[in-house]
Amino acid sequence: MTPDLAQSVPNLISDKLVTLAADGSASLEGGRCKACAALSFPRAEVCTECLSLEVDGTALSSEGRLYSYSVVHQAPKGWKVPYALGYVDLPEGVRVLAHIDAPLQAIAIDQPVRLSLGVVATDASGADLSTYTFVPA
Ligand SMILES: [Zn+2]
């Protein structure tokens, strides 16, 4: 049975970064250079390795390890603070900046994490805004 996407699709801050499958699962939309195969996230318009303009979209791994993180206490209106912002290293060599959605005391450098979606803020009307996050695996 196909889920009712109208009921389950989150209000994403940017739909260019995340691809949603029919089952509601998410994947990060990165870039792969057609000339040198360098990967990027977000998808680069110009390859940072060889300056090629031919960069295709590619789904990136949904699991990685937390390289480092910081706790944010000051944020624009509508953002829920405090929150952890971290760098996640994916196995293919891409480092992704993301919210780390977990109690702060449960976050540790080098821990395995997996991709998720989470509500991180509200817009001016009070509606939830979601984006990709990583949670402990
Ligand atoms: Zn390239």
PDB file of C-alpha atoms and ligand atoms in Angstrom:
ATOM      1  CA  MET A   1       0.000   0.000   0.000  1.00  0.00           C
ATOM      2  CA  THR A   2       1.292   3.421  -0.974  1.00  0.00           C
ATOM      3  CA  PRO A   3       1.504   5.844   1.937  1.00  0.00           C
ATOM      4  CA  ASP A   4      -0.505   9.042   1.670  1.00  0.00           C
ATOM      5  CA  LEU A   5       2.294  11.467   0.846  1.00  0.00           C
ATOM      6  CA  ALA A   6       0.032  14.471   1.385  1.00  0.00           C
ATOM      7  CA  GLN A   7      -0.149  13.453   5.040  1.00  0.00           C
ATOM      8  CA  SER A   8       3.477  12.447   5.510  1.00  0.00           C
ATOM      9  CA  VAL A   9       5.634  14.774   3.393  1.00  0.00           C
ATOM     10  CA  PRO A  10       7.541  17.098   5.715  1.00  0.00           C
ATOM     11  CA  ASN A  11       7.767  20.838   5.118  1.00  0.00           C
ATOM     12  CA  LEU A  12      11.426  20.837   4.076  1.00  0.00           C
ATOM     13  CA  ILE A  13      13.610  23.919   4.385  1.00  0.00           C
ATOM     14  CA  SER A  14      15.125  22.923   1.015  1.00  0.00           C
ATOM     15  CA  ASP A  15      13.935  20.133  -1.261  1.00  0.00           C
ATOM     16  CA  LYS A  16      17.149  20.298  -3.304  1.00  0.00           C
ATOM     17  CA  LEU A  17      19.180  18.533  -0.620  1.00  0.00           C
ATOM     18  CA  VAL A  18      16.948  15.570   0.164  1.00  0.00           C
ATOM     19  CA  THR A  19      15.156  13.005  -1.986  1.00  0.00           C
ATOM     20  CA  LEU A  20      12.085  11.392  -0.451  1.00  0.00           C
ATOM     21  CA  ALA A  21      11.074   7.877  -1.445  1.00  0.00           C
ATOM     22  CA  ALA A  22       7.455   6.729  -1.628  1.00  0.00           C
ATOM     23  CA  ASP A  23       7.900   4.912   1.689  1.00  0.00           C
ATOM     24  CA  GLY A  24       8.861   8.190   3.386  1.00  0.00           C
ATOM     25  CA  SER A  25      12.566   7.375   3.670  1.00  0.00           C
ATOM     26  CA  ALA A  26      15.047  10.089   2.778  1.00  0.00           C
ATOM     27  CA  SER A  27      18.412  10.199   1.049  1.00  0.00           C
ATOM     28  CA  LEU A  28      20.849  13.053   0.597  1.00  0.00           C
ATOM     29  CA  GLU A  29      21.158  14.347  -2.964  1.00  0.00           C
ATOM     30  CA  GLY A  30      24.842  14.894  -3.650  1.00  0.00           C
ATOM     31  CA  GLY A  31      26.793  15.471  -6.825  1.00  0.00           C
ATOM     32  CA  ARG A  32      29.199  13.279  -8.792  1.00  0.00           C
ATOM     33  CA  CYS A  33      31.511  14.908 -11.334  1.00  0.00           C
ATOM     34  CA  LYS A  34      31.203  13.219 -14.736  1.00  0.00           C
ATOM     35  CA  ALA A  35      34.851  14.014 -15.522  1.00  0.00           C
ATOM     36  CA  CYS A  36      36.694  12.981 -12.336  1.00  0.00           C
ATOM     37  CA  ALA A  37      34.008  11.306 -10.157  1.00  0.00           C
ATOM     38  CA  ALA A  38      34.559  13.719  -7.247  1.00  0.00           C
ATOM     39  CA  LEU A  39      31.580  13.805  -4.886  1.00  0.00           C
ATOM     40  CA  SER A  40      29.998  16.863  -3.336  1.00  0.00           C
ATOM     41  CA  PHE A  41      27.260  17.788  -0.906  1.00  0.00           C
ATOM     42  CA  PRO A  42      25.358  19.909  -1.516  1.00  0.00           C
ATOM     43  CA  ARG A  43      25.579  19.043  -5.212  1.00  0.00           C
ATOM     44  CA  ALA A  44      28.186  21.398  -6.674  1.00  0.00           C
ATOM     45  CA  GLU A  45      27.424  23.393  -9.826  1.00  0.00           C
ATOM     46  CA  VAL A  46      31.151  23.311 -10.632  1.00  0.00           C
ATOM     47  CA  CYS A  47      33.445  20.444  -9.622  1.00  0.00           C
ATOM     48  CA  THR A  48      35.815  21.703  -6.938  1.00  0.00           C
ATOM     49  CA  GLU A  49      38.486  19.198  -8.043  1.00  0.00           C
ATOM     50  CA  CYS A  50      38.636  19.715 -11.847  1.00  0.00           C
ATOM     51  CA  LEU A  51      36.268  22.675 -12.518  1.00  0.00           C
ATOM     52  CA  SER A  52      34.059  20.581 -14.802  1.00  0.00           C
ATOM     53  CA  LEU A  53      30.527  21.938 -15.203  1.00  0.00           C
ATOM     54  CA  GLU A  54      29.129  18.424 -15.644  1.00  0.00           C
ATOM     55  CA  VAL A  55      28.046  17.260 -12.200  1.00  0.00           C
ATOM     56  CA  ASP A  56      25.263  14.685 -11.982  1.00  0.00           C
ATOM     57  CA  GLY A  57      23.028  14.091  -8.994  1.00  0.00           C
ATOM     58  CA  THR A  58      23.761  11.038  -6.889  1.00  0.00           C
ATOM     59  CA  ALA A  59      22.289   9.557  -3.737  1.00  0.00           C
ATOM     60  CA  LEU A  60      24.760   9.501  -0.854  1.00  0.00           C
ATOM     61  CA  SER A  61      25.083   6.978   1.962  1.00  0.00           C
ATOM     62  CA  SER A  62      22.614   7.343   4.782  1.00  0.00           C
ATOM     63  CA  GLU A  63      25.039   6.210   7.483  1.00  0.00           C
ATOM     64  CA  GLY A  64      28.291   7.700   8.677  1.00  0.00           C
ATOM     65  CA  ARG A  65      30.346   8.717  11.698  1.00  0.00           C
ATOM     66  CA  LEU A  66      30.217  11.946  13.657  1.00  0.00           C
ATOM     67  CA  TYR A  67      33.517  13.734  12.972  1.00  0.00           C
ATOM     68  CA  SER A  68      32.883  16.668  15.312  1.00  0.00           C
ATOM     69  CA  TYR A  69      30.068  18.817  16.649  1.00  0.00           C
ATOM     70  CA  SER A  70      29.246  22.005  18.503  1.00  0.00           C
ATOM     71  CA  VAL A  71      26.246  23.038  20.572  1.00  0.00           C
ATOM     72  CA  VAL A  72      24.398  26.099  19.276  1.00  0.00           C
ATOM     73  CA  HIS A  73      22.740  28.303  21.902  1.00  0.00           C
ATOM     74  CA  GLN A  74      22.008  31.394  19.791  1.00  0.00           C
ATOM     75  CA  ALA A  75      19.965  31.100  16.604  1.00  0.00           C
ATOM     76  CA  PRO A  76      17.550  33.159  14.509  1.00  0.00           C
ATOM     77  CA  LYS A  77      13.923  33.456  15.643  1.00  0.00           C
ATOM     78  CA  GLY A  78      12.012  30.213  15.158  1.00  0.00           C
ATOM     79  CA  TRP A  79      14.965  27.853  15.635  1.00  0.00           C
ATOM     80  CA  LYS A  80      14.853  25.512  18.605  1.00  0.00           C
ATOM     81  CA  VAL A  81      17.912  25.960  20.840  1.00  0.00           C
ATOM     82  CA  PRO A  82      20.117  24.523  22.101  1.00  0.00           C
ATOM     83  CA  TYR A  83      20.897  22.098  19.288  1.00  0.00           C
ATOM     84  CA  ALA A  84      23.934  20.183  18.122  1.00  0.00           C
ATOM     85  CA  LEU A  85      25.413  20.951  14.724  1.00  0.00           C
ATOM     86  CA  GLY A  86      27.971  18.450  13.522  1.00  0.00           C
ATOM     87  CA  TYR A  87      30.066  17.178  10.668  1.00  0.00           C
ATOM     88  CA  VAL A  88      29.273  13.617   9.590  1.00  0.00           C
ATOM     89  CA  ASP A  89      31.782  11.676   7.522  1.00  0.00           C
ATOM     90  CA  LEU A  90      30.095   9.416   4.973  1.00  0.00           C
ATOM     91  CA  PRO A  91      31.935   6.258   3.846  1.00  0.00           C
ATOM     92  CA  GLU A  92      32.402   7.618   0.305  1.00  0.00           C
ATOM     93  CA  GLY A  93      34.482  10.513   1.654  1.00  0.00           C
ATOM     94  CA  VAL A  94      31.930  13.313   1.819  1.00  0.00           C
ATOM     95  CA  ARG A  95      31.685  15.409   5.013  1.00  0.00           C
ATOM     96  CA  VAL A  96      28.147  16.685   5.672  1.00  0.00           C
ATOM     97  CA  LEU A  97      27.165  19.523   8.020  1.00  0.00           C
ATOM     98  CA  ALA A  98      23.898  18.675   9.754  1.00  0.00           C
ATOM     99  CA  HIS A  99      21.782  18.887  12.859  1.00  0.00           C
ATOM    100  CA  ILE A 100      22.540  15.997  15.210  1.00  0.00           C
ATOM    101  CA  ASP A 101      19.105  15.093  16.541  1.00  0.00           C
ATOM    102  CA  ALA A 102      19.714  13.519  19.933  1.00  0.00           C
ATOM    103  CA  PRO A 103      19.849  14.546  23.580  1.00  0.00           C
ATOM    104  CA  LEU A 104      23.095  16.517  23.953  1.00  0.00           C
ATOM    105  CA  GLN A 105      24.472  14.102  26.554  1.00  0.00           C
ATOM    106  CA  ALA A 106      23.977  11.207  24.105  1.00  0.00           C
ATOM    107  CA  ILE A 107      26.226  12.705  21.413  1.00  0.00           C
ATOM    108  CA  ALA A 108      29.839  11.590  21.105  1.00  0.00           C
ATOM    109  CA  ILE A 109      32.545  12.174  18.534  1.00  0.00           C
ATOM    110  CA  ASP A 110      33.101   9.195  16.201  1.00  0.00           C
ATOM    111  CA  GLN A 111      29.747   7.605  17.029  1.00  0.00           C
ATOM    112  CA  PRO A 112      27.885   5.912  14.157  1.00  0.00           C
ATOM    113  CA  VAL A 113      24.946   7.986  12.957  1.00  0.00           C
ATOM    114  CA  ARG A 114      22.238   7.552  10.342  1.00  0.00           C
ATOM    115  CA  LEU A 115      20.239   9.968   8.220  1.00  0.00           C
ATOM    116  CA  SER A 116      16.835  11.075   9.414  1.00  0.00           C
ATOM    117  CA  LEU A 117      14.426  13.964   8.980  1.00  0.00           C
ATOM    118  CA  GLY A 118      13.603  16.242  11.867  1.00  0.00           C
ATOM    119  CA  VAL A 119      11.750  19.421  12.749  1.00  0.00           C
ATOM    120  CA  VAL A 120      14.372  22.057  13.508  1.00  0.00           C
ATOM    121  CA  ALA A 121      12.451  25.324  13.389  1.00  0.00           C
ATOM    122  CA  THR A 122       9.137  27.018  12.779  1.00  0.00           C
ATOM    123  CA  ASP A 123       8.377  29.601  10.120  1.00  0.00           C
ATOM    124  CA  ALA A 124       6.753  33.006  10.717  1.00  0.00           C
ATOM    125  CA  SER A 125       3.281  31.395  10.811  1.00  0.00           C
ATOM    126  CA  GLY A 126       4.398  28.799  13.365  1.00  0.00           C
ATOM    127  CA  ALA A 127       4.463  25.889  10.899  1.00  0.00           C
ATOM    128  CA  ASP A 128       7.145  23.254  11.473  1.00  0.00           C
ATOM    129  CA  LEU A 129      10.191  23.312   9.203  1.00  0.00           C
ATOM    130  CA  SER A 130      12.109  20.080   8.655  1.00  0.00           C
ATOM    131  CA  THR A 131      15.459  19.199   7.236  1.00  0.00           C
ATOM    132  CA  TYR A 132      17.876  16.312   7.075  1.00  0.00           C
ATOM    133  CA  THR A 133      19.403  15.419  10.407  1.00  0.00           C
ATOM    134  CA  PHE A 134      21.546  12.605  11.735  1.00  0.00           C
ATOM    135  CA  VAL A 135      20.615  10.499  14.743  1.00  0.00           C
ATOM    136  CA  PRO A 136      22.681   7.946  16.672  1.00  0.00           C
ATOM    137  CA  ALA A 137      22.660   4.637  14.751  1.00  0.00           C
TER     138      ALA A 137
HETATM  139 ZN    ZN B   1      35.692  16.834 -11.427  1.00  0.00          ZN
END
